[in-house]
Coordinates of C-alpha atoms in Angstrom, one line a residue:
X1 CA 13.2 8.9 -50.0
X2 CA 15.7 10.2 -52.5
X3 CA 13.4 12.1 -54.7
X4 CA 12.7 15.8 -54.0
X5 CA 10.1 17.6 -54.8
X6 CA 9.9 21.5 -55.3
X7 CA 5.8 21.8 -56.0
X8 CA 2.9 20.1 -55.5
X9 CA 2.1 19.8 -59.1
X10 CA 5.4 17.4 -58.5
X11 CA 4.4 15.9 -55.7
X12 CA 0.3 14.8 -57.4
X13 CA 2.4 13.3 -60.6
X14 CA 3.4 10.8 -58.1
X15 CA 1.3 7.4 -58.7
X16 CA 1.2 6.3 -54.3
X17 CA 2.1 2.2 -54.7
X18 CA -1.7 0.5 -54.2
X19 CA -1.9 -2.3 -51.6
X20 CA -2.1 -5.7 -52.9
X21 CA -5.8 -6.8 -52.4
X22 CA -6.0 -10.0 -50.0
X23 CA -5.7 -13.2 -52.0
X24 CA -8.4 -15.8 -50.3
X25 CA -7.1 -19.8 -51.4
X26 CA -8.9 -22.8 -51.1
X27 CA -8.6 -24.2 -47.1
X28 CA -9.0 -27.7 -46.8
X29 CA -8.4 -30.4 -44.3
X30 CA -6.8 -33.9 -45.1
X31 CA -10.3 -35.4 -45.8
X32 CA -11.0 -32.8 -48.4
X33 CA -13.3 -30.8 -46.3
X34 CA -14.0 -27.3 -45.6
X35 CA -14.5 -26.3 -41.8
X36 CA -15.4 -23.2 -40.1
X37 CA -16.6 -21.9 -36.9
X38 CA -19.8 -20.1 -36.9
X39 CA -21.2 -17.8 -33.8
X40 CA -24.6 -16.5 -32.9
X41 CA -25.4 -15.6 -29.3
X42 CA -24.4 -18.2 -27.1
X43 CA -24.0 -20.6 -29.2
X44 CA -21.1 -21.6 -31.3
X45 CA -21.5 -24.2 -34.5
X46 CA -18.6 -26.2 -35.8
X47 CA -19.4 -27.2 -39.7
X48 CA -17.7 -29.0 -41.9
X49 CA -18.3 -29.4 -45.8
X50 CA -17.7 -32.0 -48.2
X51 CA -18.9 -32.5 -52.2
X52 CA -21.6 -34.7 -52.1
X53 CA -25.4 -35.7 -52.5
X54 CA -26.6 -32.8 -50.1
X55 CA -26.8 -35.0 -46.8
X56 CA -26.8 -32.0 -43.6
X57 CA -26.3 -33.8 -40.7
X58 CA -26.6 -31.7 -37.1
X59 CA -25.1 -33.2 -33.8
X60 CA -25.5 -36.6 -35.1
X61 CA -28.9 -36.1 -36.3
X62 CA -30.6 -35.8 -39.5
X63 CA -31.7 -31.7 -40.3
X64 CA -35.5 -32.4 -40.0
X65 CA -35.0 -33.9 -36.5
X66 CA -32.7 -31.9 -34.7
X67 CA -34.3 -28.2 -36.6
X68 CA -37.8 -29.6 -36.6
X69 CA -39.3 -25.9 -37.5
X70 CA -39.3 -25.2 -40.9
X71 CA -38.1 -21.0 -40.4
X72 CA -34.7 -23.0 -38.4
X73 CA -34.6 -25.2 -41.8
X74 CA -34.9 -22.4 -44.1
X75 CA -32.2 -20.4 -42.2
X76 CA -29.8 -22.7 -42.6
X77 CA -30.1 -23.2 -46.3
X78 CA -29.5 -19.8 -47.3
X79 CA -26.2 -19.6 -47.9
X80 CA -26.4 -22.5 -50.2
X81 CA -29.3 -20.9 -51.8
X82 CA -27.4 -17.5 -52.5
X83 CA -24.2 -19.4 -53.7
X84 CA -26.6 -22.0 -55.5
X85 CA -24.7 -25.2 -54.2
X86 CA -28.0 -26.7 -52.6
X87 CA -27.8 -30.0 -52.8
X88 CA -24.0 -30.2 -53.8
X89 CA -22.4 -30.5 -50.6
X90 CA -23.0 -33.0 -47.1
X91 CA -22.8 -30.7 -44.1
X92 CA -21.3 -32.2 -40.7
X93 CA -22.8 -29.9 -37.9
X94 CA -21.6 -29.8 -33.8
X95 CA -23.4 -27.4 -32.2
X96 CA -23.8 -26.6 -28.7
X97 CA -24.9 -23.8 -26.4
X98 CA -28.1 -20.9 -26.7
X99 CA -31.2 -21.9 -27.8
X100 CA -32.2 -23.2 -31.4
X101 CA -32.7 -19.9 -32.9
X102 CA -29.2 -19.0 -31.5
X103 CA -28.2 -22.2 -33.0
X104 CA -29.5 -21.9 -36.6
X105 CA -27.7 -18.7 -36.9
X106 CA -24.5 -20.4 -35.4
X107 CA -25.0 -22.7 -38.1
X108 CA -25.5 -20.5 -41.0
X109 CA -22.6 -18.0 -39.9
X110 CA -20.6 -21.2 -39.7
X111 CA -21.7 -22.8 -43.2
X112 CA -21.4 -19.7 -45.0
X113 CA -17.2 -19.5 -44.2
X114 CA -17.0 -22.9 -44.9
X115 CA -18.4 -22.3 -48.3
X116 CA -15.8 -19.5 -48.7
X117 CA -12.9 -22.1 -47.8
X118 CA -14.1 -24.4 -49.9
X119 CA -15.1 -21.9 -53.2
X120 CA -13.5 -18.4 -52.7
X121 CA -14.7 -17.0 -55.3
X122 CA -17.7 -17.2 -53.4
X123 CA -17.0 -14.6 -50.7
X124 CA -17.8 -11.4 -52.9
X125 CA -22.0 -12.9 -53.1
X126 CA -22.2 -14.2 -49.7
X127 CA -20.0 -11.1 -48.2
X128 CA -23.0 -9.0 -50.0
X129 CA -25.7 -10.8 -48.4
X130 CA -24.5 -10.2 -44.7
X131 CA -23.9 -13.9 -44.0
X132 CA -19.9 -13.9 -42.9
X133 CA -20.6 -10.9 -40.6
X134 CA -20.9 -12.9 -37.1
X135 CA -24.0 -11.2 -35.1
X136 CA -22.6 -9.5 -32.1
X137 CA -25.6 -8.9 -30.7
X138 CA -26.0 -10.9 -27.1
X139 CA -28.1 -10.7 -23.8
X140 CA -27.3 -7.4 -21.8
X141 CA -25.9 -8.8 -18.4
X142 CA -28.1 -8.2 -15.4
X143 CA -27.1 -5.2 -13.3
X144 CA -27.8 -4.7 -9.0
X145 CA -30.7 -2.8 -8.0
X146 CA -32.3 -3.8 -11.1
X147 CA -34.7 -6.8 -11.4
X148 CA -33.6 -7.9 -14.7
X149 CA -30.9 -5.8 -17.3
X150 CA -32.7 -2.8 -16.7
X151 CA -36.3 -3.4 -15.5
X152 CA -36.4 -2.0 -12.2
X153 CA -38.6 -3.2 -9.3
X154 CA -41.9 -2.0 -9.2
X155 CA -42.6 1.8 -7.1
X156 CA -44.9 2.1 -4.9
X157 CA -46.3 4.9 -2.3
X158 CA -48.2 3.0 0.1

């Protein structure tokens, strides 16, 4: 540094250089689609996204059939909801592992950073919302002595 500086009055005239903000660009594969991996609990969701008539299709299976409850359904659609692209894009789901509830998060973890690799300037709405924060929350592992993670087994005198 070859400036010198006799006060701080100096020294607070001094404009600090400002990081560059990160600059997100469009990610796509050589199909023209969008992937991301998505992660809820146990289970881990591999979507891919494409312009199209809205088809979601989820291990091979239409989304009524594989999510047949309508809270799993809803779930899934709402990052499409919040970016208002329902209907604009197919969605190509493999997902494996935890449960379905586990699995509809996976999914809509996984959707939502497709949907910013597709459309960046997407991120700052569905960054708002929560949905490309992965869910870190998972089963506390069972511990000895215990009967489950921390249920003990039952005391008695007699």
């Amino acid at each position: 540094m070859s400036d010198t500086f006799s006060s701080l009055q100096d020294l607070k005239n001094v404009a600090a250089p400002q990081p560059a903000a990160p600059v997100h660009v469009q990610k796509l594969d050589k199909h023209g689609r969008a992937y991301a991996t998505g992660k809820r609990k146990d289970a881990v969701a591999r979507v891919w996204i494409k312009p199209g008539a809205g088809r979601v299709v989820v291990n091979e299976k239409p989304l009524e059939v594989y999510f047949a409850r309508p809270v799993l359904r809803m779930i899934l659609q709402q990052p499409l909801g919040v970016a208002k692209r329902v209907g604009q894009y197919d969605v190509t789901v493999s997902v494996a592992g935890g449960g379905l509830s586990g699995q509809a998060g996976a999914v809509r973890h996984g959707l939502a950073k497709a949907l910013t690799h597709y459309e960046p300037d997407l991120r700052p709405i569905l960054k708002s919302e929560g949905f490309l924060t992965r869910d870190s929350r998972v089963v506390e592992r069972k511990k000895y002595g215990k009967k489950k993670a921390r249920r003990s087994f039952q005391f008695s005198k007699r």
